[in-house]
Short mmCIF file of C-alpha atoms in Angstrom, two decimals:
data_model
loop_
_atom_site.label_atom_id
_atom_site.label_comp_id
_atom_site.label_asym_id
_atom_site.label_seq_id
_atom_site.Cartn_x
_atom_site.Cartn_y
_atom_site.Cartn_z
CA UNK A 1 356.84 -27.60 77.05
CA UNK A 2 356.62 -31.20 76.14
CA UNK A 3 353.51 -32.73 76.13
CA UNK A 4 352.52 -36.63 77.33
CA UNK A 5 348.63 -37.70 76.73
CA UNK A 6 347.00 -40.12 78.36
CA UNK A 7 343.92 -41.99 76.61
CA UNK A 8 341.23 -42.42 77.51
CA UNK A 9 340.67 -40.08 80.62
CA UNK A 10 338.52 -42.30 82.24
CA UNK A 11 336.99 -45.72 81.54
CA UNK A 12 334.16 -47.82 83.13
CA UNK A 13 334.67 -51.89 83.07
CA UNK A 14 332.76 -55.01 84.15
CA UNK A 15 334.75 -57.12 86.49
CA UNK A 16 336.74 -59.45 84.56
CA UNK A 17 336.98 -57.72 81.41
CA UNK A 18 340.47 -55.94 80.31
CA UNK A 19 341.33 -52.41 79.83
CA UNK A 20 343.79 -51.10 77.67
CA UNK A 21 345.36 -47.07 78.55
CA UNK A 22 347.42 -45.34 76.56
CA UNK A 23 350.39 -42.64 76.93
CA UNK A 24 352.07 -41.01 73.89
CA UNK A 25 354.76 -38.18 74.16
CA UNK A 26 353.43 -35.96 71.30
CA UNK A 27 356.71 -33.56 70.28
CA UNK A 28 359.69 -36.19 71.79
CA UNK A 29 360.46 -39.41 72.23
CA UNK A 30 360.64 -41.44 75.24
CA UNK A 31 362.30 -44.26 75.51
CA UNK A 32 361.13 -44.67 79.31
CA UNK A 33 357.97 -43.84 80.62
CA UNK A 34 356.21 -44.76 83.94
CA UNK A 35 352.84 -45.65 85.26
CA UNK A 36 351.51 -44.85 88.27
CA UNK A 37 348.49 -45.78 90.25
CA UNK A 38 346.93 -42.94 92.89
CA UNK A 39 344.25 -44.57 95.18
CA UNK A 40 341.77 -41.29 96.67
CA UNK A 41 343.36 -39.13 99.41
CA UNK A 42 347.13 -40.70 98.79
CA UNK A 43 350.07 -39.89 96.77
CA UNK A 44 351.45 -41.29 93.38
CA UNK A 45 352.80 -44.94 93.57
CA UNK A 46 354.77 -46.11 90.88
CA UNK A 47 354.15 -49.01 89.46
CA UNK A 48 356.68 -49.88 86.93
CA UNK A 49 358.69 -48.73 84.43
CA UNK A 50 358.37 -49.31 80.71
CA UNK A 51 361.18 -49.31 78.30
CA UNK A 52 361.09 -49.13 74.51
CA UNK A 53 361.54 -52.13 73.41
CA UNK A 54 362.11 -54.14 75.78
CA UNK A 55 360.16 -55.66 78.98
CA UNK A 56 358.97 -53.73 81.66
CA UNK A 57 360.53 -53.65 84.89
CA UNK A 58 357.73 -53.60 87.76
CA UNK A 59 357.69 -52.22 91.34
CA UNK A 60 357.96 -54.89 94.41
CA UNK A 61 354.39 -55.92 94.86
CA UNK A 62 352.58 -55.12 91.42
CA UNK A 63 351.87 -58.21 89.38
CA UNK A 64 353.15 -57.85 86.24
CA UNK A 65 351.30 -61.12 84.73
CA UNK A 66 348.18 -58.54 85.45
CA UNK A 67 349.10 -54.99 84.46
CA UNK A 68 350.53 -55.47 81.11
CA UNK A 69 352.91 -52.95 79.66
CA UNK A 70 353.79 -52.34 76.41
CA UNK A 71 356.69 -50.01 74.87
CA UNK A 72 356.54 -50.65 71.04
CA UNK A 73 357.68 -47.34 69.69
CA UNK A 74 359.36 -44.17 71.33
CA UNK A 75 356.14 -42.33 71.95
CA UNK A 76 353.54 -45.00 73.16
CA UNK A 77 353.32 -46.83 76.20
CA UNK A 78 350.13 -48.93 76.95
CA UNK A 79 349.01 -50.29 80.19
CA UNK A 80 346.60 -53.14 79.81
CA UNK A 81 344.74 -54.03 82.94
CA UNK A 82 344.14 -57.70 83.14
CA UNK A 83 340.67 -59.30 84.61
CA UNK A 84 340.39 -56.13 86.03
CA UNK A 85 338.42 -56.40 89.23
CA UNK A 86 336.88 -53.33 91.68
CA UNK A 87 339.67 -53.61 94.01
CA UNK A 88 341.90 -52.08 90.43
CA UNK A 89 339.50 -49.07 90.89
CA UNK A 90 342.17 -46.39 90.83
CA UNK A 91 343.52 -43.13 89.03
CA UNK A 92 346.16 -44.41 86.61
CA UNK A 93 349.15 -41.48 85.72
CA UNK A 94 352.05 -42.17 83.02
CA UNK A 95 354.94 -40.17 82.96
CA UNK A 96 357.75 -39.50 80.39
CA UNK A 97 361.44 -38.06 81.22
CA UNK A 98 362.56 -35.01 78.97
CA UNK A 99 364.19 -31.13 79.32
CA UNK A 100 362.54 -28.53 78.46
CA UNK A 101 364.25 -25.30 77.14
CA UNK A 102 366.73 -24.36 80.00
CA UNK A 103 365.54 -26.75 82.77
CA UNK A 104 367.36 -29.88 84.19
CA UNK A 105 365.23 -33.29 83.14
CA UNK A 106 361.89 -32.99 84.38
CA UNK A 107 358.69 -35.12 84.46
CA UNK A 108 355.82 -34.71 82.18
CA UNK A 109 352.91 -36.25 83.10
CA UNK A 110 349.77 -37.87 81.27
CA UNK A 111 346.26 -36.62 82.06
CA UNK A 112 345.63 -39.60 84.38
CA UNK A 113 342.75 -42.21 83.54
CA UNK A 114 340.13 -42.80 86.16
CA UNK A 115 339.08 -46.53 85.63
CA UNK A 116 336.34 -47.39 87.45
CA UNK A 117 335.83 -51.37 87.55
CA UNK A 118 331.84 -52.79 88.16
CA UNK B 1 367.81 -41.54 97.22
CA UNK B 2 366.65 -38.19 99.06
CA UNK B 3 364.06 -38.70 101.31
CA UNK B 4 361.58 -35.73 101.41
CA UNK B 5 359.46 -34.33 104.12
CA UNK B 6 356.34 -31.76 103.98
CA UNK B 7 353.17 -30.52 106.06
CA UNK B 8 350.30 -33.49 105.28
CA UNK B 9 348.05 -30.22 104.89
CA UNK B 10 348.17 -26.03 105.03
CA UNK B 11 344.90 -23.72 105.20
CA UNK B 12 344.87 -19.72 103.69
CA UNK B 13 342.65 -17.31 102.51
CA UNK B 14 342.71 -15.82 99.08
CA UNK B 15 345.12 -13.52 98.32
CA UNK B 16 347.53 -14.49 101.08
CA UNK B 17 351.17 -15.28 100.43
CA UNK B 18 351.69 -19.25 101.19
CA UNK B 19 354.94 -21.16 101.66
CA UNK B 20 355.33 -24.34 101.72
CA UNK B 21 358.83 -26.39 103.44
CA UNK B 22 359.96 -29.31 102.14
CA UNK B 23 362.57 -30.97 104.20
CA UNK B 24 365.54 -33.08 102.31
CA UNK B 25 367.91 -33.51 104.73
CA UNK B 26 370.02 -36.05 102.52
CA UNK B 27 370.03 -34.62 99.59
CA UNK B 28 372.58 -35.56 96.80
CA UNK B 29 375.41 -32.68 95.56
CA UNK B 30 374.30 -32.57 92.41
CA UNK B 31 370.18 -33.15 92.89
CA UNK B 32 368.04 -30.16 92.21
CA UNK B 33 364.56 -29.84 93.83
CA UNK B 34 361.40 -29.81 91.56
CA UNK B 35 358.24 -29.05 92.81
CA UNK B 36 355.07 -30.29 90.87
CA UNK B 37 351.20 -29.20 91.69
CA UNK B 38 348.62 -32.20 91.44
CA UNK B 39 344.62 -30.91 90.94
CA UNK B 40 341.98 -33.60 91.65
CA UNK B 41 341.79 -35.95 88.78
CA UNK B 42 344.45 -34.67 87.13
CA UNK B 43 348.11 -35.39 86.61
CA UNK B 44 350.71 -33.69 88.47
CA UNK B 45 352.42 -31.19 86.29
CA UNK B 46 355.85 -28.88 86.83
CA UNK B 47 355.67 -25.66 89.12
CA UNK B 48 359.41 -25.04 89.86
CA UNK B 49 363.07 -26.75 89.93
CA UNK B 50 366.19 -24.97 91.98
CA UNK B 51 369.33 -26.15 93.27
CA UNK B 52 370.02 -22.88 95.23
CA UNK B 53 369.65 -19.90 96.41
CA UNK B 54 365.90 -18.36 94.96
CA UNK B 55 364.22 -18.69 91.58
CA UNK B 56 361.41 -17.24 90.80
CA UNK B 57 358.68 -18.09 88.24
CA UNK B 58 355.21 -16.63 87.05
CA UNK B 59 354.11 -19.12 88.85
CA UNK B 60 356.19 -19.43 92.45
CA UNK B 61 359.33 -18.44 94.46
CA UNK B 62 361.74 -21.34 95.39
CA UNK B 63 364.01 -20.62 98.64
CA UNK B 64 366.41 -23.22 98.93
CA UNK B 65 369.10 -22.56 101.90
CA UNK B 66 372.86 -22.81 101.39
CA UNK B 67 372.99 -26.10 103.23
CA UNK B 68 370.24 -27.52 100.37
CA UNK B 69 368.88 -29.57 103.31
CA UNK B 70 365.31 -28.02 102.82
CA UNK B 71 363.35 -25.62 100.24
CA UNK B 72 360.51 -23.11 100.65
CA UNK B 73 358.04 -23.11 97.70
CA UNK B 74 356.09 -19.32 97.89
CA UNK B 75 353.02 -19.00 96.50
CA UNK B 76 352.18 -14.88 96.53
CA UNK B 77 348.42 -13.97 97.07
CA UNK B 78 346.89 -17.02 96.19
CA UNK B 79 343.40 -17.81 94.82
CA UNK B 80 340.50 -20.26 95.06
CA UNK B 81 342.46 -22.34 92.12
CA UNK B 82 345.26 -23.09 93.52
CA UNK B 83 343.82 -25.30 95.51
CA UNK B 84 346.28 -28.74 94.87
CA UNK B 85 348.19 -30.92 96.83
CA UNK B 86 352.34 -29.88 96.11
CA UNK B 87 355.13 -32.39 95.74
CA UNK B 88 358.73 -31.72 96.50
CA UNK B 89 360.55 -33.90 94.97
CA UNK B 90 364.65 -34.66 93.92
CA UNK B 91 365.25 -35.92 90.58
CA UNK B 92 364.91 -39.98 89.96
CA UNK B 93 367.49 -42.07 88.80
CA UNK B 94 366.50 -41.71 84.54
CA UNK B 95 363.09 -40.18 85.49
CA UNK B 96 361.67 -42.32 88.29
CA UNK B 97 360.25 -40.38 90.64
CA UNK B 98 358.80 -41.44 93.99
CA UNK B 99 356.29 -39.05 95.53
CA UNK B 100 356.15 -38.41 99.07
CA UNK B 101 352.57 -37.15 100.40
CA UNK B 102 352.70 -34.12 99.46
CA UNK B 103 351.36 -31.00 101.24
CA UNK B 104 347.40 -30.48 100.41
CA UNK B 105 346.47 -26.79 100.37
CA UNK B 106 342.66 -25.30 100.76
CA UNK B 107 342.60 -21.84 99.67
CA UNK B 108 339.47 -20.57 101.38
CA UNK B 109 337.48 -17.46 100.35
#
């Protein structure tokens, strides 16, 4: 099946400082991916949706002047996390849209990246 | 879009047979119902997809009724691992999904 990874798995920051995570689709190309953000004990929240080559379009509520997003090519997304502070503490997921021998579209999903902000 | 419903949490044993309901009362014609499996610290990753009737994997049964308004996912005889939480979940417009909850299972020895 297709494969999306997520880099790094998990990252330690001072507050303040920025953090840049990446998601590549390794055998297709994507021209959308999404990032999500899972706080502990809860469910997936999307965040936004990035599109190759062109600007991301962010969920109600996320500040986009703070999480960054990046589509430059059709198998890398980045998510850079501006003056990241502890309350950005999270697990951070990115997803990619593809089929898979027989199957309808289906989501394929990064690793995740624990960031963990000091 | 389809609104989904499922059990917040479900207890077994190992080697039990465990099924999961998802309610989607307002599902779409044409939506099919994928179910994904999410381990701590992971990402979630596929399990199953139906738009009727049963299909079975290595992996699970799907039961979904002929009025498509919920599905079953079956888990037969399951083990310490598959310990997850499950997400039900109709297709998003161009890939966007939006999780519910999700069901958290604890196998237990």
């Amino acid at each position: 099946g297709a494969v999306v990874s997520q880099h790094p798995s998990w990252v330690i920051c001072k507050s303040g400082t920025s953090v840049k995570i990446e998601c590549r689709s390794l055998d297709f190309q994507a021209t959308t991916m999404f990032w999500y953000r899972q706080f502990p004990k809860q469910s997936l929240m999307l965040m936004a949706t990035s599109n190759e080559g062109s600007k991301a379009t962010y969920e109600q509520g996320v500040e986009k002047d703070k999480f960054l997003i990046n589509h430059a090519s059709l198998t890398l997304s980045t998510l850079t996390v501006t003056s990241a502070h502890p309350e950005d503490s999270s697990f951070y997921i990115c997803s990619a849209s593809g089929t898979s021998g027989d199957r309808d579209t289906e989501a394929f999903f990064g690793q995740g990246t624990r960031l963990t902000v000091v | 879009l389809a609104k989904t419903t499922q059990p917040i949490s479900m207890d077994s044993y190992e080697g039990q047979e465990v099924n999961i309901t998802c309610s989607h009362n307002n599902i779409a014609t044409n939506d099919y119902i994928t179910w994904y499996q999410q381990f701590p610290s992971q990402g979630p990753r596929f399990i199953i997809q139906g738009y009727k009737t049963k299909v079975t994997n290595e992996v699970a049964s799907l039961f979904i009724p002929a009025d498509r308004k919920s599905s079953t996912l079956s888990l037969p005889r399951v083990s310490l691992s598959d310990t997850a939480v499950y997400y039900c979940l109709p297709p998003g417009q161009g890939g966007k999904l939006i999780f519910g909850q999700g069901t958290e299972l604890s196998v237990k020895p």
